[in-house]
Amino acid sequence: MSKKTLHRIAAALERLSPAPEDAPDFAASSAFVWHADPDRLAPVARVNRVGVDMLVGVDRSRDTLMANTVQFAAGLPANNALLWGARGMGKSSLVKAIHGAVNVAHPSLKIVEVQREDLPTIGRCLNLLRGAQERFILFCDDLSFGHDDAHYKSLKAVLDGGIEGRPDNVVLYATSNRRHLMPRDMIENERSSAISPSEAVEEKVSLSDRFGLWLGFHPCDQDQYLAMIRGYCDAYGVDIDDATLRAEAIEWQATRGSRSGRVAWQYFTDLAGRRCVPLA
């Protein structure tokens, strides 16, 4: 095969599989999204988040994660954090809100969102972040693993770092509805069917043990639910008396069959629309 033919084949392969982009200008944004194939960190112009003071009923988790994030932003040791528990109780909102609050005093603190489906490429993402002057919260939302799902092995590379070690300027914050990131029936199945049940379970359950912080989120009570809505009303200037708010909000949550921070926001969105108050 001639040298010219080899060059043509190489050029065609490059067009089919573009080379990964260099690290972006991290000063251009405070938030980025990791995309694979081709590998790139896309800046986010405007992060979808609320102020940290608007999150009600998560005081202990808020204070713990805030302290950990401030330490990390200041260049001090900090833990990876797993926020787990009831759906709709503000786990991902808290991560984004705390990043926004800390970023004011520490502009070099960035947040990088990684989709669960892209975990196998996470090593390549770390290579772009390693050695940068900025510090990065690697954020994976709604993290969980099912049967025959090997993605959790990729996550171990972030938590343990392998031979190279996790970059000192990277910390991982993940949210999940499951404390051990695995369905309970999957854990029980391992116990009943594996040759060495304890070892099979240990391999999967130990993943969550690699997070230094476990922050639990539990369903809110009615008073907290109403306090969330009142906080939104005050923040956005929606005028409504307590009796009307209480009656409407309780009816709203009854029709949804659940009560959470997400349901509170959904009712408030409807209320703001009816009162002609923009939320942008």
GROMACS .gro file of C-alpha atoms in nm:
model
  280
    1MET     CA    1   0.000   0.000   0.000
    2SER     CA    2   0.145   0.336  -0.102
    3LYS     CA    3   0.228   0.616   0.140
    4LYS     CA    4  -0.025   0.842  -0.032
    5THR     CA    5  -0.302   0.586   0.020
    6LEU     CA    6  -0.215   0.557   0.389
    7HIS     CA    7  -0.239   0.936   0.429
    8ARG     CA    8  -0.581   0.934   0.261
    9ILE     CA    9  -0.704   0.657   0.494
   10ALA     CA   10  -0.572   0.844   0.798
   11ALA     CA   11  -0.745   1.165   0.688
   12ALA     CA   12  -1.073   0.980   0.635
   13LEU     CA   13  -1.052   0.824   0.982
   14GLU     CA   14  -0.991   1.166   1.137
   15ARG     CA   15  -1.303   1.301   0.968
   16LEU     CA   16  -1.507   1.010   1.100
   17SER     CA   17  -1.366   1.046   1.452
   18PRO     CA   18  -1.269   1.410   1.516
   19ALA     CA   19  -0.986   1.472   1.756
   20PRO     CA   20  -1.094   1.583   2.105
   21GLU     CA   21  -1.095   1.955   2.164
   22ASP     CA   22  -0.848   2.123   2.392
   23ALA     CA   23  -0.959   2.242   2.735
   24PRO     CA   24  -1.184   2.548   2.698
   25ASP     CA   25  -1.127   2.894   2.838
   26PHE     CA   26  -1.249   2.825   3.192
   27ALA     CA   27  -1.274   3.198   3.259
   28ALA     CA   28  -1.558   3.219   3.005
   29SER     CA   29  -1.815   3.059   3.236
   30SER     CA   30  -1.869   2.924   3.586
   31ALA     CA   31  -2.041   2.608   3.458
   32PHE     CA   32  -1.975   2.351   3.187
   33VAL     CA   33  -2.135   2.033   3.051
   34TRP     CA   34  -1.921   1.736   2.950
   35HIS     CA   35  -1.998   1.587   2.608
   36ALA     CA   36  -1.829   1.282   2.459
   37ASP     CA   37  -1.758   1.185   2.095
   38PRO     CA   38  -1.606   1.429   2.033
   39ASP     CA   39  -1.486   1.512   2.381
   40ARG     CA   40  -1.557   1.870   2.482
   41LEU     CA   41  -1.656   2.089   2.775
   42ALA     CA   42  -1.940   2.316   2.664
   43PRO     CA   43  -1.981   2.639   2.864
   44VAL     CA   44  -2.324   2.714   3.012
   45ALA     CA   45  -2.438   3.073   2.965
   46ARG     CA   46  -2.697   3.068   3.245
   47VAL     CA   47  -2.727   2.803   3.516
   48ASN     CA   48  -3.081   2.697   3.608
   49ARG     CA   49  -3.082   2.739   3.986
   50VAL     CA   50  -3.243   2.911   4.283
   51GLY     CA   51  -3.080   3.096   4.571
   52VAL     CA   52  -2.954   2.878   4.856
   53ASP     CA   53  -3.173   3.070   5.105
   54MET     CA   54  -3.486   2.956   4.923
   55LEU     CA   55  -3.425   2.588   5.001
   56VAL     CA   56  -3.632   2.501   5.310
   57GLY     CA   57  -3.609   2.195   5.533
   58VAL     CA   58  -3.255   2.092   5.435
   59ASP     CA   59  -3.060   2.302   5.684
   60ARG     CA   60  -2.822   2.032   5.806
   61SER     CA   61  -2.738   1.907   5.456
   62ARG     CA   62  -2.703   2.265   5.334
   63ASP     CA   63  -2.460   2.364   5.609
   64THR     CA   64  -2.250   2.048   5.572
   65LEU     CA   65  -2.222   2.074   5.194
   66MET     CA   66  -2.156   2.448   5.213
   67ALA     CA   67  -1.866   2.398   5.455
   68ASN     CA   68  -1.719   2.120   5.239
   69THR     CA   69  -1.749   2.335   4.924
   70VAL     CA   70  -1.591   2.640   5.085
   71GLN     CA   71  -1.298   2.425   5.200
   72PHE     CA   72  -1.255   2.285   4.851
   73ALA     CA   73  -1.279   2.628   4.683
   74ALA     CA   74  -1.010   2.759   4.920
   75GLY     CA   75  -0.771   2.484   4.813
   76LEU     CA   76  -0.817   2.275   5.128
   77PRO     CA   77  -0.900   1.903   5.151
   78ALA     CA   78  -1.267   1.818   5.086
   79ASN     CA   79  -1.480   1.507   5.048
   80ASN     CA   80  -1.682   1.368   4.759
   81ALA     CA   81  -2.051   1.396   4.850
   82LEU     CA   82  -2.352   1.174   4.784
   83LEU     CA   83  -2.691   1.344   4.827
   84TRP     CA   84  -2.951   1.069   4.851
   85GLY     CA   85  -3.314   1.030   4.948
   86ALA     CA   86  -3.668   1.134   4.861
   87ARG     CA   87  -3.731   1.259   4.510
   88GLY     CA   88  -3.812   1.624   4.459
   89MET     CA   89  -3.656   1.739   4.787
   90GLY     CA   90  -3.391   1.965   4.638
   91LYS     CA   91  -3.082   1.746   4.607
   92SER     CA   92  -2.967   1.878   4.269
   93SER     CA   93  -3.101   2.225   4.349
   94LEU     CA   94  -2.881   2.235   4.658
   95VAL     CA   95  -2.566   2.144   4.464
   96LYS     CA   96  -2.628   2.415   4.206
   97ALA     CA   97  -2.731   2.674   4.466
   98ILE     CA   98  -2.423   2.615   4.682
   99HIS     CA   99  -2.194   2.637   4.382
  100GLY     CA  100  -2.355   2.969   4.289
  101ALA     CA  101  -2.316   3.104   4.642
  102VAL     CA  102  -1.951   2.997   4.683
  103ASN     CA  103  -1.858   3.105   4.332
  104VAL     CA  104  -1.925   3.469   4.428
  105ALA     CA  105  -1.627   3.471   4.666
  106HIS     CA  106  -1.428   3.209   4.471
  107PRO     CA  107  -1.470   3.275   4.096
  108SER     CA  108  -1.224   2.996   4.014
  109LEU     CA  109  -1.472   2.735   4.144
  110LYS     CA  110  -1.643   2.576   3.842
  111ILE     CA  111  -1.912   2.311   3.813
  112VAL     CA  112  -1.903   2.045   3.540
  113GLU     CA  113  -2.215   1.836   3.479
  114VAL     CA  114  -2.162   1.478   3.365
  115GLN     CA  115  -2.446   1.255   3.246
  116ARG     CA  116  -2.461   0.904   3.387
  117GLU     CA  117  -2.442   0.764   3.033
  118ASP     CA  118  -2.106   0.938   2.984
  119LEU     CA  119  -1.937   0.788   3.290
  120PRO     CA  120  -1.726   0.549   3.078
  121THR     CA  121  -1.555   0.858   2.929
  122ILE     CA  122  -1.499   1.029   3.264
  123GLY     CA  123  -1.126   0.958   3.259
  124ARG     CA  124  -1.090   1.170   2.948
  125CYS     CA  125  -1.282   1.451   3.117
  126LEU     CA  126  -1.047   1.438   3.415
  127ASN     CA  127  -0.750   1.468   3.180
  128LEU     CA  128  -0.886   1.804   3.060
  129LEU     CA  129  -0.936   1.925   3.417
  130ARG     CA  130  -0.610   1.793   3.559
  131GLY     CA  131  -0.350   2.062   3.589
  132ALA     CA  132  -0.588   2.356   3.539
  133GLN     CA  133  -0.564   2.646   3.783
  134GLU     CA  134  -0.939   2.634   3.850
  135ARG     CA  135  -1.115   2.397   4.088
  136PHE     CA  136  -1.405   2.181   3.969
  137ILE     CA  137  -1.717   2.025   4.118
  138LEU     CA  138  -1.793   1.725   3.899
  139PHE     CA  139  -2.173   1.694   3.924
  140CYS     CA  140  -2.365   1.379   3.832
  141ASP     CA  141  -2.741   1.406   3.884
  142ASP     CA  142  -2.982   1.117   3.945
  143LEU     CA  143  -2.709   0.857   3.970
  144SER     CA  144  -2.813   0.492   3.996
  145PHE     CA  145  -2.718   0.157   3.850
  146GLY     CA  146  -2.930  -0.136   3.738
  147HIS     CA  147  -2.873  -0.503   3.668
  148ASP     CA  148  -2.571  -0.580   3.448
  149ASP     CA  149  -2.475  -0.212   3.455
  150ALA     CA  150  -2.097  -0.176   3.459
  151HIS     CA  151  -2.095   0.205   3.464
  152TYR     CA  152  -2.030   0.197   3.838
  153LYS     CA  153  -1.680   0.068   3.763
  154SER     CA  154  -1.608   0.388   3.569
  155LEU     CA  155  -1.724   0.592   3.867
  156LYS     CA  156  -1.467   0.421   4.088
  157ALA     CA  157  -1.200   0.586   3.875
  158VAL     CA  158  -1.331   0.926   3.981
  159LEU     CA  159  -1.362   0.833   4.347
  160ASP     CA  160  -1.038   0.639   4.381
  161GLY     CA  161  -0.843   0.777   4.089
  162GLY     CA  162  -0.652   0.462   3.996
  163ILE     CA  163  -0.276   0.491   3.965
  164GLU     CA  164  -0.279   0.861   3.880
  165GLY     CA  165  -0.518   0.948   4.159
  166ARG     CA  166  -0.811   1.184   4.139
  167PRO     CA  167  -0.692   1.535   4.051
  168ASP     CA  168  -0.655   1.756   4.359
  169ASN     CA  169  -0.864   2.022   4.186
  170VAL     CA  170  -1.168   1.793   4.134
  171VAL     CA  171  -1.438   1.678   4.374
  172LEU     CA  172  -1.747   1.472   4.288
  173TYR     CA  173  -2.101   1.560   4.401
  174ALA     CA  174  -2.369   1.309   4.301
  175THR     CA  175  -2.741   1.282   4.371
  176SER     CA  176  -2.945   0.963   4.388
  177ASN     CA  177  -3.276   0.835   4.518
  178ARG     CA  178  -3.088   0.531   4.650
  179ARG     CA  179  -2.839   0.539   4.936
  180HIS     CA  180  -2.634   0.251   4.790
  181LEU     CA  181  -2.693   0.356   4.426
  182MET     CA  182  -2.833   0.008   4.353
  183PRO     CA  183  -3.193  -0.121   4.363
  184ARG     CA  184  -3.265  -0.321   4.679
  185ASP     CA  185  -3.379  -0.623   4.474
  186MET     CA  186  -3.047  -0.620   4.292
  187ILE     CA  187  -2.858  -0.637   4.621
  188GLU     CA  188  -3.084  -0.914   4.750
  189ASN     CA  189  -3.042  -1.108   4.424
  190GLU     CA  190  -2.665  -1.094   4.462
  191ARG     CA  191  -2.696  -1.232   4.815
  192SER     CA  192  -2.912  -1.523   4.702
  193SER     CA  193  -2.748  -1.623   4.373
  194ALA     CA  194  -2.378  -1.539   4.390
  195ILE     CA  195  -2.117  -1.803   4.466
  196SER     CA  196  -1.969  -1.573   4.731
  197PRO     CA  197  -2.270  -1.360   4.830
  198SER     CA  198  -2.087  -1.129   5.069
  199GLU     CA  199  -1.814  -1.051   4.815
  200ALA     CA  200  -2.062  -0.992   4.531
  201VAL     CA  201  -2.268  -0.751   4.741
  202GLU     CA  202  -1.960  -0.581   4.883
  203GLU     CA  203  -1.828  -0.494   4.536
  204LYS     CA  204  -2.142  -0.300   4.447
  205VAL     CA  205  -2.245  -0.155   4.783
  206SER     CA  206  -1.891  -0.037   4.857
  207LEU     CA  207  -1.923   0.220   4.578
  208SER     CA  208  -2.133   0.449   4.796
  209ASP     CA  209  -1.882   0.404   5.079
  210ARG     CA  210  -1.628   0.587   4.867
  211PHE     CA  211  -1.822   0.912   4.918
  212GLY     CA  212  -1.690   1.087   5.227
  213LEU     CA  213  -2.020   1.268   5.285
  214TRP     CA  214  -2.364   1.105   5.287
  215LEU     CA  215  -2.637   1.366   5.303
  216GLY     CA  216  -2.990   1.231   5.346
  217PHE     CA  217  -3.305   1.402   5.216
  218HIS     CA  218  -3.640   1.299   5.358
  219PRO     CA  219  -4.003   1.383   5.269
  220CYS     CA  220  -4.118   1.720   5.401
  221ASP     CA  221  -4.411   1.775   5.634
  222GLN     CA  222  -4.700   2.009   5.557
  223ASP     CA  223  -4.554   2.306   5.744
  224GLN     CA  224  -4.227   2.281   5.549
  225TYR     CA  225  -4.419   2.244   5.224
  226LEU     CA  226  -4.617   2.563   5.291
  227ALA     CA  227  -4.303   2.744   5.408
  228MET     CA  228  -4.134   2.663   5.076
  229ILE     CA  229  -4.420   2.818   4.882
  230ARG     CA  230  -4.432   3.125   5.106
  231GLY     CA  231  -4.058   3.170   5.052
  232TYR     CA  232  -4.105   3.161   4.675
  233CYS     CA  233  -4.391   3.411   4.698
  234ASP     CA  234  -4.182   3.653   4.903
  235ALA     CA  235  -3.878   3.617   4.677
  236TYR     CA  236  -4.071   3.681   4.354
  237GLY     CA  237  -4.321   3.932   4.487
  238VAL     CA  238  -4.637   3.722   4.450
  239ASP     CA  239  -4.906   3.865   4.679
  240ILE     CA  240  -5.139   3.607   4.835
  241ASP     CA  241  -5.289   3.580   5.181
  242ASP     CA  242  -5.200   3.284   5.405
  243ALA     CA  243  -5.548   3.131   5.408
  244THR     CA  244  -5.578   3.124   5.030
  245LEU     CA  245  -5.225   2.995   4.987
  246ARG     CA  246  -5.283   2.717   5.239
  247ALA     CA  247  -5.611   2.603   5.082
  248GLU     CA  248  -5.479   2.606   4.726
  249ALA     CA  249  -5.143   2.449   4.809
  250ILE     CA  250  -5.298   2.162   5.006
  251GLU     CA  251  -5.545   2.095   4.725
  252TRP     CA  252  -5.259   2.100   4.474
  253GLN     CA  253  -5.053   1.845   4.666
  254ALA     CA  254  -5.360   1.626   4.714
  255THR     CA  255  -5.413   1.606   4.338
  256ARG     CA  256  -5.048   1.512   4.293
  257GLY     CA  257  -5.056   1.248   4.564
  258SER     CA  258  -4.725   1.368   4.705
  259ARG     CA  259  -4.566   1.656   4.891
  260SER     CA  260  -4.213   1.774   4.815
  261GLY     CA  261  -4.006   2.074   4.719
  262ARG     CA  262  -4.070   1.997   4.353
  263VAL     CA  263  -4.447   1.991   4.406
  264ALA     CA  264  -4.420   2.320   4.598
  265TRP     CA  265  -4.240   2.482   4.305
  266GLN     CA  266  -4.491   2.344   4.055
  267TYR     CA  267  -4.780   2.495   4.254
  268PHE     CA  268  -4.593   2.824   4.283
  269THR     CA  269  -4.528   2.829   3.906
  270ASP     CA  270  -4.900   2.788   3.847
  271LEU     CA  271  -4.978   3.059   4.103
  272ALA     CA  272  -4.729   3.304   3.950
  273GLY     CA  273  -4.877   3.244   3.607
  274ARG     CA  274  -5.229   3.314   3.732
  275ARG     CA  275  -5.107   3.631   3.904
  276CYS     CA  276  -4.918   3.742   3.589
  277VAL     CA  277  -4.580   3.747   3.768
  278PRO     CA  278  -4.283   3.650   3.547
  279LEU     CA  279  -4.018   3.424   3.702
  280ALA     CA  280  -3.732   3.502   3.463
   0.00000   0.00000   0.00000
